[in-house]
């Protein structure tokens, strides 16, 4: 239908709002497709797509889930927003705005609950990290995530290096035949600036030493405490990121509702 036919008694659909919303969503649609593609590719490499029951084999957190869930949500929302704006489909636009509003509400609720129940959140974080320590060798993506976190925050374990006793490869029991017994992953080691190649065996037997000797070779602070310190040091940046995401969501909702109102006004004057 041409723009000439849509105009009646001064009512018309704003082309600026329509195509801005379309462009706004096509970016998220493509990003969602990329995230989803990466997640499915990672699952295919692990053989999960050929054996879906293997999803439950991992005891810890599989980082691929993050790509699949985030990518899936972005893909669906981007699709609804793009097609809804382009075709002036009020049903898809309503779905887009309601779903985006629901996500915003859940984020706001999670933020409030996290502030109110800080101690409970801390306990859950400890539980989460310890579960992933147990499953460290079970999944390469989880292993890389833990190594990145320990290197980035200069930490080792949830509360300290002894948390690695929870892992069957690193625990210090006499019955443990692993060469990594009483050790820690290489990501716990204090890096030597002169070394160009990572020494993946630097954590072997290090927990057999006393505390003062350990400090020369590995990080002795836990990741929970280091993460809390990092949050305090970067509070403004973290808050700014969350506020920016919230404003983008509110902006998207307002654009969609504005376009729905324009479409209704045009239909009402037919």
mmCIF file of N, CA and C in Angstrom, residues 92-211:
data_model
loop_
_atom_site.group_PDB
_atom_site.id
_atom_site.type_symbol
_atom_site.label_atom_id
_atom_site.label_comp_id
_atom_site.label_asym_id
_atom_site.label_seq_id
_atom_site.Cartn_x
_atom_site.Cartn_y
_atom_site.Cartn_z
ATOM 1 N N UNK A 92 3.375 -8.516 15.656
ATOM 2 C CA UNK A 92 4.804 -8.724 15.887
ATOM 3 C C UNK A 92 5.413 -7.578 16.689
ATOM 4 N N UNK A 93 4.957 -6.366 16.433
ATOM 5 C CA UNK A 93 5.474 -5.211 17.181
ATOM 6 C C UNK A 93 5.085 -5.290 18.655
ATOM 7 N N UNK A 94 3.857 -5.749 18.926
ATOM 8 C CA UNK A 94 3.419 -5.922 20.317
ATOM 9 C C UNK A 94 4.230 -7.021 20.997
ATOM 10 N N UNK A 95 4.450 -8.124 20.270
ATOM 11 C CA UNK A 95 5.271 -9.213 20.813
ATOM 12 C C UNK A 95 6.663 -8.698 21.154
ATOM 13 N N UNK A 96 7.241 -7.915 20.237
ATOM 14 C CA UNK A 96 8.583 -7.366 20.447
ATOM 15 C C UNK A 96 8.630 -6.484 21.694
ATOM 16 N N UNK A 97 7.693 -5.564 21.815
ATOM 17 C CA UNK A 97 7.720 -4.619 22.937
ATOM 18 C C UNK A 97 7.401 -5.301 24.264
ATOM 19 N N UNK A 98 6.438 -6.240 24.257
ATOM 20 C CA UNK A 98 6.076 -6.942 25.497
ATOM 21 C C UNK A 98 7.223 -7.828 25.968
ATOM 22 N N UNK A 99 7.824 -8.566 25.042
ATOM 23 C CA UNK A 99 8.928 -9.469 25.395
ATOM 24 C C UNK A 99 10.132 -8.670 25.875
ATOM 25 N N UNK A 100 10.417 -7.551 25.213
ATOM 26 C CA UNK A 100 11.532 -6.704 25.626
ATOM 27 C C UNK A 100 11.248 -6.079 26.987
ATOM 28 N N UNK A 101 9.986 -5.690 27.212
ATOM 29 C CA UNK A 101 9.591 -5.157 28.516
ATOM 30 C C UNK A 101 9.715 -6.193 29.615
ATOM 31 N N UNK A 102 9.388 -7.451 29.287
ATOM 32 C CA UNK A 102 9.514 -8.541 30.260
ATOM 33 C C UNK A 102 10.974 -8.768 30.633
ATOM 34 N N UNK A 103 11.853 -8.739 29.637
ATOM 35 C CA UNK A 103 13.289 -8.895 29.905
ATOM 36 C C UNK A 103 13.793 -7.760 30.784
ATOM 37 N N UNK A 104 13.355 -6.536 30.480
ATOM 38 C CA UNK A 104 13.758 -5.375 31.283
ATOM 39 C C UNK A 104 13.284 -5.531 32.730
ATOM 40 N N UNK A 105 12.045 -5.995 32.905
ATOM 41 C CA UNK A 105 11.488 -6.193 34.254
ATOM 42 C C UNK A 105 12.274 -7.262 35.008
ATOM 43 N N UNK A 106 12.633 -8.357 34.327
ATOM 44 C CA UNK A 106 13.401 -9.422 34.965
ATOM 45 C C UNK A 106 14.793 -8.937 35.359
ATOM 46 N N UNK A 107 15.405 -8.135 34.503
ATOM 47 C CA UNK A 107 16.722 -7.577 34.820
ATOM 48 C C UNK A 107 16.638 -6.651 36.025
ATOM 49 N N UNK A 108 15.612 -5.813 36.049
ATOM 50 C CA UNK A 108 15.431 -4.896 37.179
ATOM 51 C C UNK A 108 15.190 -5.661 38.472
ATOM 52 N N UNK A 109 14.352 -6.698 38.398
ATOM 53 C CA UNK A 109 14.059 -7.519 39.580
ATOM 54 C C UNK A 109 15.321 -8.228 40.069
ATOM 55 N N UNK A 110 16.093 -8.774 39.124
ATOM 56 C CA UNK A 110 17.335 -9.467 39.490
ATOM 57 C C UNK A 110 18.315 -8.505 40.158
ATOM 58 N N UNK A 111 18.401 -7.260 39.647
ATOM 59 C CA UNK A 111 19.293 -6.275 40.236
ATOM 60 C C UNK A 111 18.897 -5.921 41.661
ATOM 61 N N UNK A 112 17.600 -5.746 41.890
ATOM 62 C CA UNK A 112 17.102 -5.414 43.238
ATOM 63 C C UNK A 112 17.339 -6.571 44.202
ATOM 64 N N UNK A 113 17.016 -7.801 43.748
ATOM 65 C CA UNK A 113 17.205 -8.980 44.598
ATOM 66 C C UNK A 113 18.681 -9.205 44.909
ATOM 67 N N UNK A 114 19.548 -8.951 43.920
ATOM 68 C CA UNK A 114 20.988 -9.113 44.139
ATOM 69 C C UNK A 114 21.496 -8.135 45.191
ATOM 70 N N UNK A 115 20.926 -6.915 45.213
ATOM 71 C CA UNK A 115 21.327 -5.912 46.207
ATOM 72 C C UNK A 115 20.801 -6.277 47.591
ATOM 73 N N UNK A 116 19.557 -6.761 47.645
ATOM 74 C CA UNK A 116 18.934 -7.086 48.934
ATOM 75 C C UNK A 116 19.529 -8.354 49.540
ATOM 76 N N UNK A 117 19.739 -9.365 48.689
ATOM 77 C CA UNK A 117 20.225 -10.658 49.182
ATOM 78 C C UNK A 117 21.685 -10.877 48.776
ATOM 79 N N UNK A 118 22.522 -9.925 49.129
ATOM 80 C CA UNK A 118 23.934 -9.988 48.734
ATOM 81 C C UNK A 118 24.633 -11.229 49.284
ATOM 82 N N UNK A 119 24.361 -11.561 50.539
ATOM 83 C CA UNK A 119 25.021 -12.715 51.150
ATOM 84 C C UNK A 119 24.595 -14.012 50.474
ATOM 85 N N UNK A 120 23.304 -14.117 50.149
ATOM 86 C CA UNK A 120 22.811 -15.320 49.469
ATOM 87 C C UNK A 120 23.440 -15.444 48.087
ATOM 88 N N UNK A 121 23.545 -14.309 47.382
ATOM 89 C CA UNK A 121 24.171 -14.306 46.063
ATOM 90 C C UNK A 121 25.636 -14.749 46.167
ATOM 91 N N UNK A 122 26.311 -14.293 47.215
ATOM 92 C CA UNK A 122 27.706 -14.677 47.416
ATOM 93 C C UNK A 122 27.828 -16.176 47.649
ATOM 94 N N UNK A 123 26.904 -16.739 48.456
ATOM 95 C CA UNK A 123 26.915 -18.184 48.694
ATOM 96 C C UNK A 123 26.664 -18.958 47.406
ATOM 97 N N UNK A 124 25.732 -18.455 46.585
ATOM 98 C CA UNK A 124 25.443 -19.116 45.316
ATOM 99 C C UNK A 124 26.628 -19.031 44.356
ATOM 100 N N UNK A 125 27.349 -17.904 44.405
ATOM 101 C CA UNK A 125 28.540 -17.747 43.569
ATOM 102 C C UNK A 125 29.620 -18.740 43.995
ATOM 103 N N UNK A 126 29.772 -18.913 45.319
ATOM 104 C CA UNK A 126 30.724 -19.906 45.828
ATOM 105 C C UNK A 126 30.353 -21.302 45.341
ATOM 106 N N UNK A 127 29.068 -21.636 45.461
ATOM 107 C CA UNK A 127 28.571 -22.945 45.035
ATOM 108 C C UNK A 127 28.795 -23.147 43.545
ATOM 109 N N UNK A 128 28.527 -22.105 42.761
ATOM 110 C CA UNK A 128 28.682 -22.162 41.303
ATOM 111 C C UNK A 128 30.145 -22.400 40.924
ATOM 112 N N UNK A 129 31.056 -21.651 41.544
ATOM 113 C CA UNK A 129 32.474 -21.785 41.214
ATOM 114 C C UNK A 129 32.993 -23.162 41.624
ATOM 115 N N UNK A 130 32.607 -23.629 42.816
ATOM 116 C CA UNK A 130 33.070 -24.935 43.278
ATOM 117 C C UNK A 130 32.573 -26.058 42.378
ATOM 118 N N UNK A 131 31.332 -25.962 41.906
ATOM 119 C CA UNK A 131 30.810 -26.967 40.974
ATOM 120 C C UNK A 131 31.616 -27.000 39.685
ATOM 121 N N UNK A 132 32.014 -25.815 39.225
ATOM 122 C CA UNK A 132 32.790 -25.738 37.994
ATOM 123 C C UNK A 132 34.240 -26.179 38.196
ATOM 124 N N UNK A 133 34.746 -25.981 39.406
ATOM 125 C CA UNK A 133 36.076 -26.507 39.734
ATOM 126 C C UNK A 133 36.066 -28.030 39.636
ATOM 127 N N UNK A 134 35.003 -28.642 40.126
ATOM 128 C CA UNK A 134 34.883 -30.108 40.056
ATOM 129 C C UNK A 134 34.878 -30.597 38.605
ATOM 130 N N UNK A 135 34.236 -29.825 37.720
ATOM 131 C CA UNK A 135 34.069 -30.249 36.319
ATOM 132 C C UNK A 135 35.117 -29.641 35.392
ATOM 133 N N UNK A 136 36.217 -29.162 35.949
ATOM 134 C CA UNK A 136 37.218 -28.417 35.175
ATOM 135 C C UNK A 136 37.717 -29.173 33.949
ATOM 136 N N UNK A 137 37.990 -30.456 34.098
ATOM 137 C CA UNK A 137 38.547 -31.246 32.995
ATOM 138 C C UNK A 137 37.462 -31.876 32.104
ATOM 139 N N UNK A 138 36.194 -31.649 32.416
ATOM 140 C CA UNK A 138 35.121 -32.327 31.680
ATOM 141 C C UNK A 138 34.756 -31.643 30.372
ATOM 142 N N UNK A 139 35.084 -30.363 30.243
ATOM 143 C CA UNK A 139 34.675 -29.621 29.049
ATOM 144 C C UNK A 139 35.721 -28.553 28.745
ATOM 145 N N UNK A 140 36.179 -28.509 27.511
ATOM 146 C CA UNK A 140 37.259 -27.587 27.142
ATOM 147 C C UNK A 140 36.822 -26.132 27.234
ATOM 148 N N UNK A 141 35.544 -25.842 26.916
ATOM 149 C CA UNK A 141 35.063 -24.462 27.006
ATOM 150 C C UNK A 141 35.008 -23.988 28.451
ATOM 151 N N UNK A 142 34.546 -24.866 29.342
ATOM 152 C CA UNK A 142 34.520 -24.532 30.768
ATOM 153 C C UNK A 142 35.935 -24.331 31.280
ATOM 154 N N UNK A 143 36.840 -25.192 30.855
ATOM 155 C CA UNK A 143 38.237 -25.078 31.266
ATOM 156 C C UNK A 143 38.830 -23.742 30.833
ATOM 157 N N UNK A 144 38.571 -23.344 29.608
ATOM 158 C CA UNK A 144 39.084 -22.062 29.109
ATOM 159 C C UNK A 144 38.471 -20.885 29.860
ATOM 160 N N UNK A 145 37.185 -20.999 30.222
ATOM 161 C CA UNK A 145 36.523 -19.927 30.964
ATOM 162 C C UNK A 145 37.132 -19.758 32.352
ATOM 163 N N UNK A 146 37.367 -20.876 33.040
ATOM 164 C CA UNK A 146 37.970 -20.817 34.379
ATOM 165 C C UNK A 146 39.401 -20.269 34.297
ATOM 166 N N UNK A 147 40.145 -20.744 33.309
ATOM 167 C CA UNK A 147 41.520 -20.242 33.151
ATOM 168 C C UNK A 147 41.533 -18.740 32.885
ATOM 169 N N UNK A 148 40.607 -18.278 32.042
ATOM 170 C CA UNK A 148 40.541 -16.841 31.757
ATOM 171 C C UNK A 148 40.225 -16.056 33.026
ATOM 172 N N UNK A 149 39.234 -16.538 33.810
ATOM 173 C CA UNK A 149 38.831 -15.833 35.027
ATOM 174 C C UNK A 149 39.979 -15.775 36.029
ATOM 175 N N UNK A 150 40.690 -16.884 36.216
ATOM 176 C CA UNK A 150 41.780 -16.913 37.190
ATOM 177 C C UNK A 150 42.948 -16.035 36.760
ATOM 178 N N UNK A 151 43.209 -15.995 35.457
ATOM 179 C CA UNK A 151 44.284 -15.134 34.968
ATOM 180 C C UNK A 151 43.899 -13.666 35.041
ATOM 181 N N UNK A 152 42.632 -13.358 34.660
ATOM 182 C CA UNK A 152 42.199 -11.964 34.606
ATOM 183 C C UNK A 152 42.122 -11.345 35.998
ATOM 184 N N UNK A 153 41.583 -12.105 36.958
ATOM 185 C CA UNK A 153 41.414 -11.571 38.307
ATOM 186 C C UNK A 153 42.555 -11.970 39.245
ATOM 187 N N UNK A 154 43.586 -12.601 38.726
ATOM 188 C CA UNK A 154 44.750 -13.004 39.537
ATOM 189 C C UNK A 154 44.313 -13.753 40.783
ATOM 190 N N UNK A 155 43.577 -14.832 40.564
ATOM 191 C CA UNK A 155 42.998 -15.580 41.676
ATOM 192 C C UNK A 155 43.155 -17.071 41.424
ATOM 193 N N UNK A 156 42.765 -17.866 42.426
ATOM 194 C CA UNK A 156 42.873 -19.318 42.307
ATOM 195 C C UNK A 156 41.804 -19.969 43.169
ATOM 196 N N UNK A 157 40.844 -20.647 42.550
ATOM 197 C CA UNK A 157 39.746 -21.258 43.289
ATOM 198 C C UNK A 157 38.731 -20.233 43.748
ATOM 199 N N UNK A 158 37.689 -20.697 44.431
ATOM 200 C CA UNK A 158 36.653 -19.782 44.921
ATOM 201 C C UNK A 158 37.187 -18.932 46.069
ATOM 202 N N UNK A 159 37.837 -19.593 47.059
ATOM 203 C CA UNK A 159 38.375 -18.872 48.214
ATOM 204 C C UNK A 159 39.888 -18.966 48.301
ATOM 205 N N UNK A 160 40.464 -19.897 47.570
ATOM 206 C CA UNK A 160 41.907 -20.072 47.595
ATOM 207 C C UNK A 160 42.310 -21.337 46.865
ATOM 208 N N UNK A 161 43.609 -21.576 46.744
ATOM 209 C CA UNK A 161 44.102 -22.732 45.983
ATOM 210 C C UNK A 161 43.589 -24.079 46.493
ATOM 211 N N UNK A 162 43.333 -24.191 47.806
ATOM 212 C CA UNK A 162 42.896 -25.477 48.351
ATOM 213 C C UNK A 162 41.518 -25.901 47.856
ATOM 214 N N UNK A 163 40.785 -24.988 47.231
ATOM 215 C CA UNK A 163 39.499 -25.370 46.637
ATOM 216 C C UNK A 163 39.681 -26.391 45.517
ATOM 217 N N UNK A 164 40.886 -26.475 44.979
ATOM 218 C CA UNK A 164 41.141 -27.437 43.901
ATOM 219 C C UNK A 164 41.216 -28.867 44.404
ATOM 220 N N UNK A 165 41.098 -29.052 45.723
ATOM 221 C CA UNK A 165 40.941 -30.400 46.271
ATOM 222 C C UNK A 165 39.608 -31.016 45.846
ATOM 223 N N UNK A 166 38.677 -30.173 45.438
ATOM 224 C CA UNK A 166 37.371 -30.668 44.999
ATOM 225 C C UNK A 166 37.459 -31.402 43.666
ATOM 226 N N UNK A 167 38.522 -31.150 42.896
ATOM 227 C CA UNK A 167 38.682 -31.777 41.589
ATOM 228 C C UNK A 167 39.472 -33.080 41.734
ATOM 229 N N UNK A 168 38.986 -34.125 41.065
ATOM 230 C CA UNK A 168 39.605 -35.445 41.231
ATOM 231 C C UNK A 168 41.040 -35.486 40.714
ATOM 232 N N UNK A 169 41.403 -34.601 39.814
ATOM 233 C CA UNK A 169 42.763 -34.607 39.268
ATOM 234 C C UNK A 169 43.748 -33.847 40.146
ATOM 235 N N UNK A 170 43.254 -32.875 40.926
ATOM 236 C CA UNK A 170 44.135 -32.002 41.702
ATOM 237 C C UNK A 170 44.099 -32.270 43.209
ATOM 238 N N UNK A 171 43.183 -33.119 43.677
ATOM 239 C CA UNK A 171 43.084 -33.303 45.133
ATOM 240 C C UNK A 171 44.318 -33.999 45.692
ATOM 241 N N UNK A 172 44.535 -33.798 46.981
ATOM 242 C CA UNK A 172 45.785 -34.234 47.615
ATOM 243 C C UNK A 172 45.674 -35.584 48.332
ATOM 244 N N UNK A 173 44.646 -36.348 48.073
ATOM 245 C CA UNK A 173 44.520 -37.643 48.736
ATOM 246 C C UNK A 173 45.606 -38.598 48.238
ATOM 247 N N UNK A 174 46.026 -39.498 49.116
ATOM 248 C CA UNK A 174 47.084 -40.454 48.769
ATOM 249 C C UNK A 174 46.662 -41.400 47.655
ATOM 250 N N UNK A 175 45.347 -41.603 47.510
ATOM 251 C CA UNK A 175 44.847 -42.532 46.495
ATOM 252 C C UNK A 175 44.798 -41.910 45.107
ATOM 253 N N UNK A 176 45.079 -40.636 44.998
ATOM 254 C CA UNK A 176 45.011 -39.950 43.708
ATOM 255 C C UNK A 176 46.265 -40.261 42.884
ATOM 256 N N UNK A 177 46.108 -40.975 41.746
ATOM 257 C CA UNK A 177 47.278 -41.332 40.931
ATOM 258 C C UNK A 177 47.684 -40.239 39.934
ATOM 259 N N UNK A 178 46.926 -39.144 39.861
ATOM 260 C CA UNK A 178 47.165 -38.113 38.858
ATOM 261 C C UNK A 178 48.490 -37.393 39.101
ATOM 262 N N UNK A 179 49.182 -37.073 38.016
ATOM 263 C CA UNK A 179 50.416 -36.290 38.127
ATOM 264 C C UNK A 179 50.111 -34.880 38.627
ATOM 265 N N UNK A 180 48.874 -34.424 38.493
ATOM 266 C CA UNK A 180 48.488 -33.084 38.939
ATOM 267 C C UNK A 180 48.090 -33.062 40.414
ATOM 268 N N UNK A 181 48.272 -34.161 41.118
ATOM 269 C CA UNK A 181 47.935 -34.264 42.537
ATOM 270 C C UNK A 181 48.610 -33.152 43.339
ATOM 271 N N UNK A 182 47.823 -32.504 44.201
ATOM 272 C CA UNK A 182 48.311 -31.399 45.048
ATOM 273 C C UNK A 182 48.800 -30.207 44.216
ATOM 274 N N UNK A 183 48.287 -30.103 43.009
ATOM 275 C CA UNK A 183 48.659 -28.971 42.178
ATOM 276 C C UNK A 183 47.479 -28.058 41.911
ATOM 277 N N UNK A 184 47.668 -27.127 40.988
ATOM 278 C CA UNK A 184 46.620 -26.205 40.544
ATOM 279 C C UNK A 184 46.787 -26.012 39.036
ATOM 280 N N UNK A 185 45.756 -25.547 38.349
ATOM 281 C CA UNK A 185 45.900 -25.261 36.911
ATOM 282 C C UNK A 185 46.944 -24.171 36.667
ATOM 283 N N UNK A 186 47.487 -24.175 35.476
ATOM 284 C CA UNK A 186 48.536 -23.201 35.131
ATOM 285 C C UNK A 186 48.039 -21.760 35.239
ATOM 286 N N UNK A 187 46.709 -21.555 35.129
ATOM 287 C CA UNK A 187 46.163 -20.199 35.201
ATOM 288 C C UNK A 187 46.264 -19.603 36.602
ATOM 289 N N UNK A 188 46.573 -20.432 37.599
ATOM 290 C CA UNK A 188 46.788 -19.924 38.961
ATOM 291 C C UNK A 188 48.208 -19.402 39.156
ATOM 292 N N UNK A 189 49.102 -19.729 38.231
ATOM 293 C CA UNK A 189 50.514 -19.389 38.404
ATOM 294 C C UNK A 189 50.774 -17.902 38.144
ATOM 295 N N UNK A 190 51.695 -17.346 38.909
ATOM 296 C CA UNK A 190 52.164 -15.974 38.689
ATOM 297 C C UNK A 190 53.086 -15.996 37.473
ATOM 298 N N UNK A 191 52.756 -15.258 36.467
ATOM 299 C CA UNK A 191 53.493 -15.327 35.204
ATOM 300 C C UNK A 191 54.856 -14.638 35.299
ATOM 301 N N UNK A 192 55.820 -15.268 34.686
ATOM 302 C CA UNK A 192 57.155 -14.687 34.562
ATOM 303 C C UNK A 192 57.188 -13.862 33.276
ATOM 304 N N UNK A 193 57.381 -12.538 33.357
ATOM 305 C CA UNK A 193 57.377 -11.691 32.151
ATOM 306 C C UNK A 193 58.406 -12.123 31.114
ATOM 307 N N UNK A 194 59.447 -12.825 31.549
ATOM 308 C CA UNK A 194 60.511 -13.224 30.626
ATOM 309 C C UNK A 194 60.118 -14.458 29.811
ATOM 310 N N UNK A 195 59.060 -15.160 30.232
ATOM 311 C CA UNK A 195 58.646 -16.374 29.536
ATOM 312 C C UNK A 195 57.736 -16.040 28.360
ATOM 313 N N UNK A 196 58.097 -16.510 27.189
ATOM 314 C CA UNK A 196 57.267 -16.307 26.001
ATOM 315 C C UNK A 196 56.251 -17.435 25.827
ATOM 316 N N UNK A 197 56.606 -18.624 26.296
ATOM 317 C CA UNK A 197 55.743 -19.800 26.178
ATOM 318 C C UNK A 197 55.152 -20.116 27.546
ATOM 319 N N UNK A 198 53.841 -20.381 27.587
ATOM 320 C CA UNK A 198 53.170 -20.687 28.851
ATOM 321 C C UNK A 198 53.637 -22.045 29.364
ATOM 322 N N UNK A 199 54.039 -22.062 30.629
ATOM 323 C CA UNK A 199 54.435 -23.309 31.279
ATOM 324 C C UNK A 199 53.190 -23.945 31.905
ATOM 325 N N UNK A 200 52.624 -24.918 31.222
ATOM 326 C CA UNK A 200 51.371 -25.529 31.699
ATOM 327 C C UNK A 200 51.589 -26.445 32.904
ATOM 328 N N UNK A 201 52.852 -26.691 33.276
ATOM 329 C CA UNK A 201 53.145 -27.563 34.419
ATOM 330 C C UNK A 201 53.592 -26.767 35.648
ATOM 331 N N UNK A 202 53.439 -25.454 35.578
ATOM 332 C CA UNK A 202 53.947 -24.605 36.664
ATOM 333 C C UNK A 202 53.216 -24.826 37.990
ATOM 334 N N UNK A 203 52.004 -25.379 37.934
ATOM 335 C CA UNK A 203 51.235 -25.576 39.161
ATOM 336 C C UNK A 203 51.404 -26.930 39.794
ATOM 337 N N UNK A 204 52.248 -27.801 39.225
ATOM 338 C CA UNK A 204 52.431 -29.159 39.752
ATOM 339 C C UNK A 204 53.025 -29.116 41.165
ATOM 340 N N UNK A 205 52.408 -29.861 42.088
ATOM 341 C CA UNK A 205 52.898 -30.074 43.464
ATOM 342 C C UNK A 205 52.994 -28.798 44.301
ATOM 343 N N UNK A 206 52.463 -27.693 43.810
ATOM 344 C CA UNK A 206 52.680 -26.417 44.489
ATOM 345 C C UNK A 206 51.971 -26.367 45.840
ATOM 346 N N UNK A 207 50.873 -27.122 45.997
ATOM 347 C CA UNK A 207 50.139 -27.069 47.272
ATOM 348 C C UNK A 207 50.752 -27.965 48.345
ATOM 349 N N UNK A 208 51.850 -28.606 48.014
ATOM 350 C CA UNK A 208 52.605 -29.347 49.031
ATOM 351 C C UNK A 208 53.507 -28.421 49.830
ATOM 352 N N UNK A 209 53.672 -27.202 49.334
ATOM 353 C CA UNK A 209 54.483 -26.201 50.036
ATOM 354 C C UNK A 209 53.633 -25.474 51.072
ATOM 355 N N UNK A 210 54.291 -24.830 52.023
ATOM 356 C CA UNK A 210 53.590 -24.017 53.016
ATOM 357 C C UNK A 210 53.089 -22.728 52.359
ATOM 358 N N UNK A 211 52.202 -22.025 53.044
ATOM 359 C CA UNK A 211 51.519 -20.858 52.484
ATOM 360 C C UNK A 211 52.493 -19.807 51.958
#
